[in-house]
XYZ file of C-alpha atoms in Angstrom:
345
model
C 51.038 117.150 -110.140
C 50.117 115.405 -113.425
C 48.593 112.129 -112.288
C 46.836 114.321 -109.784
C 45.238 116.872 -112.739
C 44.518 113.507 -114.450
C 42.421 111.927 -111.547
C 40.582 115.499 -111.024
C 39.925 115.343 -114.958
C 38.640 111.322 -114.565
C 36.702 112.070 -111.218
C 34.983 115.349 -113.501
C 34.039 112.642 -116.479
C 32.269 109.954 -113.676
C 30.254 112.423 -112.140
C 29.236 114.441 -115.231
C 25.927 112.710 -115.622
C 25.451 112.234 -112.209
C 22.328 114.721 -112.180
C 19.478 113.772 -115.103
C 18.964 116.758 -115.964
C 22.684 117.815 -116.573
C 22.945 113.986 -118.193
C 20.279 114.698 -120.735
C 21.178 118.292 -121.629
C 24.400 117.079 -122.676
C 23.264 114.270 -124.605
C 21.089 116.751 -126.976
C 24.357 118.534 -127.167
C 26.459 115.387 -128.202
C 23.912 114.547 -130.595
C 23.622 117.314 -133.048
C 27.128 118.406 -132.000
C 29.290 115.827 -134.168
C 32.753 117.171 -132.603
C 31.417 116.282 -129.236
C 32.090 113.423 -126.719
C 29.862 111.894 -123.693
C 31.437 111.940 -120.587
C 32.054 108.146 -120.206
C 33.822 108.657 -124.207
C 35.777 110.933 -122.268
C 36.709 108.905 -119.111
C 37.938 105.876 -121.148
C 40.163 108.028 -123.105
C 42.132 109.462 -120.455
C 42.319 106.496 -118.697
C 44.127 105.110 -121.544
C 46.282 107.959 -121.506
C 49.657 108.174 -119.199
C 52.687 111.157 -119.354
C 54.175 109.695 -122.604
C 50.933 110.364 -124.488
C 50.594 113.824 -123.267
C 54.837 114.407 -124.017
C 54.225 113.488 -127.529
C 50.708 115.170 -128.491
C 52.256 118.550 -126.897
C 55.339 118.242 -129.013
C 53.374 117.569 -132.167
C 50.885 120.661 -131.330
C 52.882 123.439 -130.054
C 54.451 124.237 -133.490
C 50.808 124.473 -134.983
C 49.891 126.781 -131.946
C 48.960 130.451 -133.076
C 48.111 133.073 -130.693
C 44.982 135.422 -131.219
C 44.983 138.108 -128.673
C 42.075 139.792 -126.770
C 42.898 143.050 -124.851
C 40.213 144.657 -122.688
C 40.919 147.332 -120.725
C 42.970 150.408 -119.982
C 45.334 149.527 -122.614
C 46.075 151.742 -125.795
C 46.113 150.412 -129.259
C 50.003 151.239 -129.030
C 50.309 149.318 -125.952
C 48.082 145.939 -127.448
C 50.333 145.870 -130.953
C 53.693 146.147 -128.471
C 52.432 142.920 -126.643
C 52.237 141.279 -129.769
C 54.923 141.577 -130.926
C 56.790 140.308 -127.711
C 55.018 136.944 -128.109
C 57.289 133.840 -129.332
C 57.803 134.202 -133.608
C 55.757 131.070 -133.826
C 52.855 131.915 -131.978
C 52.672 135.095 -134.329
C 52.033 133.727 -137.871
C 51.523 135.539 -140.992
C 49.987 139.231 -140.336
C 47.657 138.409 -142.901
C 46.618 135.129 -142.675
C 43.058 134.297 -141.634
C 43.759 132.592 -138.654
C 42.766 129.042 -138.832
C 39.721 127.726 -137.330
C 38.346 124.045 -137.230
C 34.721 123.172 -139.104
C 32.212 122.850 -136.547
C 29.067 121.529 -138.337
C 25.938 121.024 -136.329
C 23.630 117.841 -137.488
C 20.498 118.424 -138.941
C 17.270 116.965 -136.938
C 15.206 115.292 -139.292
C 11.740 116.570 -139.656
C 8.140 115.140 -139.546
C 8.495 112.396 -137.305
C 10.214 112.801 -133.837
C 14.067 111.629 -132.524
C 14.425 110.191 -129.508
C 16.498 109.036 -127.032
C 16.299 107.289 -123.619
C 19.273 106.661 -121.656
C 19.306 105.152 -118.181
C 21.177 107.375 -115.531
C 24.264 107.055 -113.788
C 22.747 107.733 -110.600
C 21.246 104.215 -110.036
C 19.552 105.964 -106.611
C 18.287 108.434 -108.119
C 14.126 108.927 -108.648
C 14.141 111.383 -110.857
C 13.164 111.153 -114.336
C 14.535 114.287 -117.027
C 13.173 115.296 -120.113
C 14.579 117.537 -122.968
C 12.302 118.133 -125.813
C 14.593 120.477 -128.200
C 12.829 122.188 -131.700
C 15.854 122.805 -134.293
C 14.342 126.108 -136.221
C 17.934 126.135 -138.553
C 20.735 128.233 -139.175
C 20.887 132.280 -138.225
C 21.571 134.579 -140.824
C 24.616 136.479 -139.543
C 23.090 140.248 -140.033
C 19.205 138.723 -139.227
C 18.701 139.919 -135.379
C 15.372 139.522 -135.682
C 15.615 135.964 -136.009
C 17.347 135.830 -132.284
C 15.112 138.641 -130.996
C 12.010 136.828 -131.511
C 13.144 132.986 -129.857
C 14.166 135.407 -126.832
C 10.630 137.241 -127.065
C 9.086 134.083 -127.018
C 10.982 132.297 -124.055
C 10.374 135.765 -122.039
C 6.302 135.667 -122.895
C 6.198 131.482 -122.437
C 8.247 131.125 -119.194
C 5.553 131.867 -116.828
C 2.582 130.332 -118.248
C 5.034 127.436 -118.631
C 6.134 127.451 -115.209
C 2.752 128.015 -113.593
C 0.992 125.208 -115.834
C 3.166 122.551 -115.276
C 5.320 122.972 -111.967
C 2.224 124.928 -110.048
C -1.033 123.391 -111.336
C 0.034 120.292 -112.331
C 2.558 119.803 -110.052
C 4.937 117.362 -112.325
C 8.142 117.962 -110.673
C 10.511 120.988 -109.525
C 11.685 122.136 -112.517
C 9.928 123.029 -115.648
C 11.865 125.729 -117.634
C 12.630 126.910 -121.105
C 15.157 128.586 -123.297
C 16.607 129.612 -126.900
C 19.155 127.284 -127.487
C 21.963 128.660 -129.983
C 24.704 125.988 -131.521
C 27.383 126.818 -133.450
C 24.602 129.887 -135.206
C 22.058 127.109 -135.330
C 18.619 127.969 -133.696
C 16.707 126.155 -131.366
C 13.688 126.114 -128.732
C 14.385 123.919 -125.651
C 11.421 122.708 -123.074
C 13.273 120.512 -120.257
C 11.407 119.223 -116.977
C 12.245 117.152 -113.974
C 10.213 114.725 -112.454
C 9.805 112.094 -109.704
C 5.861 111.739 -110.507
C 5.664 110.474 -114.010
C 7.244 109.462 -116.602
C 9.374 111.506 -119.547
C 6.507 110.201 -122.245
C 4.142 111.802 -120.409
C 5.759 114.666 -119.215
C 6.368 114.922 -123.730
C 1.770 114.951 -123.386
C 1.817 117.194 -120.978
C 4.405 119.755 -123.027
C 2.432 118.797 -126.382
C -0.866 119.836 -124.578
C 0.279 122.780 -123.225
C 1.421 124.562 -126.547
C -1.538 124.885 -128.246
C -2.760 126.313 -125.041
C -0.080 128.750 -124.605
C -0.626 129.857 -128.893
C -4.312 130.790 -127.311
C -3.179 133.010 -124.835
C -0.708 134.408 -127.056
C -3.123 135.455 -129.588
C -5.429 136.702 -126.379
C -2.608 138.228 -124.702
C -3.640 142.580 -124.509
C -1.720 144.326 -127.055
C 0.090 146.898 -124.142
C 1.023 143.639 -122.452
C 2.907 142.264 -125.697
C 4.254 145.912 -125.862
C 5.478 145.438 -122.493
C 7.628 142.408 -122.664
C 8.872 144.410 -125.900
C 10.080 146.726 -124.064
C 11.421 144.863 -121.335
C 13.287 142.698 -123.135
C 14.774 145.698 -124.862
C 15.739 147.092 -121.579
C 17.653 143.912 -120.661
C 19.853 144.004 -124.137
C 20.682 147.608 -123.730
C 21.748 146.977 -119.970
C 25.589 148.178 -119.802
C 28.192 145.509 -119.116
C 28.892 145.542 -115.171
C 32.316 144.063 -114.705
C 35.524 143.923 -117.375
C 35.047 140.216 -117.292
C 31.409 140.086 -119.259
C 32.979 143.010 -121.704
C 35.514 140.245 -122.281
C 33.541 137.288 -122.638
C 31.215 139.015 -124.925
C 33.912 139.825 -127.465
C 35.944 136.199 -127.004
C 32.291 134.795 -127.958
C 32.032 136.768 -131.602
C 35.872 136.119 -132.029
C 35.583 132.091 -131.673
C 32.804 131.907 -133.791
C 34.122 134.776 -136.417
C 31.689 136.716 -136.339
C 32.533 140.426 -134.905
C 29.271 141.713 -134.463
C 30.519 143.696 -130.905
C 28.006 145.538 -130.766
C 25.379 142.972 -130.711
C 22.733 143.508 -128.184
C 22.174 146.862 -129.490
C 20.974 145.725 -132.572
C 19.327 143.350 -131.339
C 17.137 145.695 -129.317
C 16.657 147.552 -132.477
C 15.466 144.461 -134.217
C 12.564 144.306 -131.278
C 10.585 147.202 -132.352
C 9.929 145.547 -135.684
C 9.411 142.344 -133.851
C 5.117 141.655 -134.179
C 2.886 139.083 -132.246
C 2.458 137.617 -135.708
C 6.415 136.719 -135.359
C 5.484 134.267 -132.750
C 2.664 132.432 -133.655
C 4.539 131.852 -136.821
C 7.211 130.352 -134.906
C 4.497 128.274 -133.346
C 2.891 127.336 -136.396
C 5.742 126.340 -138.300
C 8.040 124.818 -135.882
C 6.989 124.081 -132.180
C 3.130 122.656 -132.404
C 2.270 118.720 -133.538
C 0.873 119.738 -136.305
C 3.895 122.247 -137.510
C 5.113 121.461 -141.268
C 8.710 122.387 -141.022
C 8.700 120.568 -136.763
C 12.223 119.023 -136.348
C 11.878 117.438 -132.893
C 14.319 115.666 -130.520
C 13.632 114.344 -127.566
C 16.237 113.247 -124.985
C 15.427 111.523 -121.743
C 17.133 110.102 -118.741
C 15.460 107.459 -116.234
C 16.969 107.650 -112.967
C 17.766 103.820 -110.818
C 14.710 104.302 -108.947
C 12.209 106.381 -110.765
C 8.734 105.347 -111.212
C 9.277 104.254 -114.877
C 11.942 102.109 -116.680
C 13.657 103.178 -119.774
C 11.830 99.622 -121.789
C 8.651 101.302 -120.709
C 9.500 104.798 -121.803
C 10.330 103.658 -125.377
C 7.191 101.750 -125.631
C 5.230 104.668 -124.582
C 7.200 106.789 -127.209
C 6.032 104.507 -129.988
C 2.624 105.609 -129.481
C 2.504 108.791 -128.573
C 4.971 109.345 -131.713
C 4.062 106.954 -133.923
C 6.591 106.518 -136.652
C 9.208 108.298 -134.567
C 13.180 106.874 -134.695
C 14.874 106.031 -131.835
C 17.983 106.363 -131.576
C 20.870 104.924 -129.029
C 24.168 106.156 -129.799
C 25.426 109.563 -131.629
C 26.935 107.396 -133.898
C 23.879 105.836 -134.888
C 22.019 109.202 -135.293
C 24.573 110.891 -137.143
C 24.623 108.064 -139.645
C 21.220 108.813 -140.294
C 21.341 112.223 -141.108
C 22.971 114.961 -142.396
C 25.083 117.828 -141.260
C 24.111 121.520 -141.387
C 27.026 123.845 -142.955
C 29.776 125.027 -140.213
C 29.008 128.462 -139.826
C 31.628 129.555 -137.255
């Protein structure tokens, strides 16, 4: 049963970045996430690992092991402290201890000039070419909703025009999407594309040409339109959990990351109705155009085996379009040249 777990573990690691686009989404992650491995990291760990290894890291760990418990459900208060206190003595650690919980710092993008990194895929048939380009904005104030409520505001206004411009008009690939990207309470803006037709450098012209574009309509965009994606965004965050299981995974979510806000999405849809156009062309201004003053940019791209382009060719476009901008190769090597935000989990 164990060498079998192991070779379904090592057969998950090989295929990880099998698709670009899951290949470069987790590369942004293993970047700025410094307590994060790559998949092939991961595959020639395990490999060096047999049954002794695991015998002796479980008998070191499981007298460190605490238990924090999560009820949900038809279950009393009564009922939650009884199954407490029938867990093992060790599990239950001091009543008033804060439990312990590891640092998890996110790294800082530098700003001004852009980061970037090409990798070749893993997929050595593959013809598609992905393309991340992620805007760090910085850490989230713990009681500031509005921060939050205006990222999703924007990604609910730009994901059509987005969409429409790029994967309709301009036809440069099948998927052209956006979203707020949240890591360990540090804010970001995330543009990712796949293509077969051109390029990531160019898809990174097309995505810089469509912004300014897209801060246009914005500032054109009817006033009882803005009010309506208000509104309907609203209505989403005040939708009532469905199942037990999202009740659940909504509270696990503030426990990891200690912060206990439960009731969340309500004020966040309270935060909307203070929430101005002005909001996001300042978001614009300051942190997603070329010409923004506080722009932290990183850009993560994956050449498939039989794309169009070559990774040489990619970086060489890169130089020009960003001129001045550091490539990177390795987390190691980007990490080194940075610094780390405060853990705020």
């Amino acid at each position: 049963r164990l060498l079998a777990q192991r070779e379904q573990l090592l057969r998950g690691y090989r295929n990880a970045y099998m698709r670009p686009g899951d290949h470069a989404a987790d590369l942004r992650r293993v970047l700025i996430m410094p307590h994060r491995q790559a998949a092939p990291e991961q595959e020639r760990a395990l490999e060096a690992v047999d049954e002794r290894d695991l015998a002796s890291f479980a008998q070191a760990l499981v007298p460190k092991l605490r238990a924090e418990v999560l009820l949900t459900g038809n279950a009393t208060a009564a009922e939650a402290e009884a199954l407490v206190r029938g867990l093992p003595e060790q599990l239950r650690g001091e009543p008033d201890a804060l439990p312990r919980h590891p640092p998890l710092p996110v790294a800082v993008v530098p700003s001004g000039k852009a980061t970037v990194l090409v990798e070749d895929s893993a997929d050595t048939g593959s013809r598609v070419a992905a393309v991340e380009l992620y805007w760090q904005l910085g850490p989230a104030g713990n009681e500031d909703f509005k921060q939050r409520v205006v990222l999703d505001l924007l990604e609910a206004i730009i994901t059509e025009p987005l969409f429409d411009t790029l994967r309709t008009k301009q036809q440069l690939g099948y998927v052209a999407s956006c979203g707020v990207r949240i890591t360990q309470q540090v804010l970001g803006f995330s543009i990712w594309l796949l293509s077969s037709k051109v390029g990531p450098a160019e898809i990174c012209r097309r995505v810089e040409a469509f912004l300014p574009e897209f801060r246009q309509r914005l500032v054109d965009l009817p006033e009882e339109d803005f009010a309506q994606h208000v509104c309907s965004l609203a209505a989403q965050k005040l939708e009532p959990d469905r199942t037990l299981l999202s009740v659940q995974d909504g509270a696990w979510g503030e426990l990891q990351e200690r912060r206990c806000v439960f009731d969340r999405y309500l004020r966040e849809a309270v935060a909307l109705a203070s929430v101005v156009r002005e909001d996001l062309l300042r978001v614009l201004d300051r942190h997603l155009l070329a010409t923004a003053a506080e722009r932290r940019l990183l850009v993560v791209a994956v050449v498939g085996g039989q794309a169009k382009t070559k990774k040489a060719a990619e970086l060489e476009a890169f130089t020009k379009d960003y001129p001045g901008c550091w490539q990177v190769s390795s987390q190691a090597e980007f990490l080194a040249g940075t610094t780390l935000h405060e853990s705020l989990a």
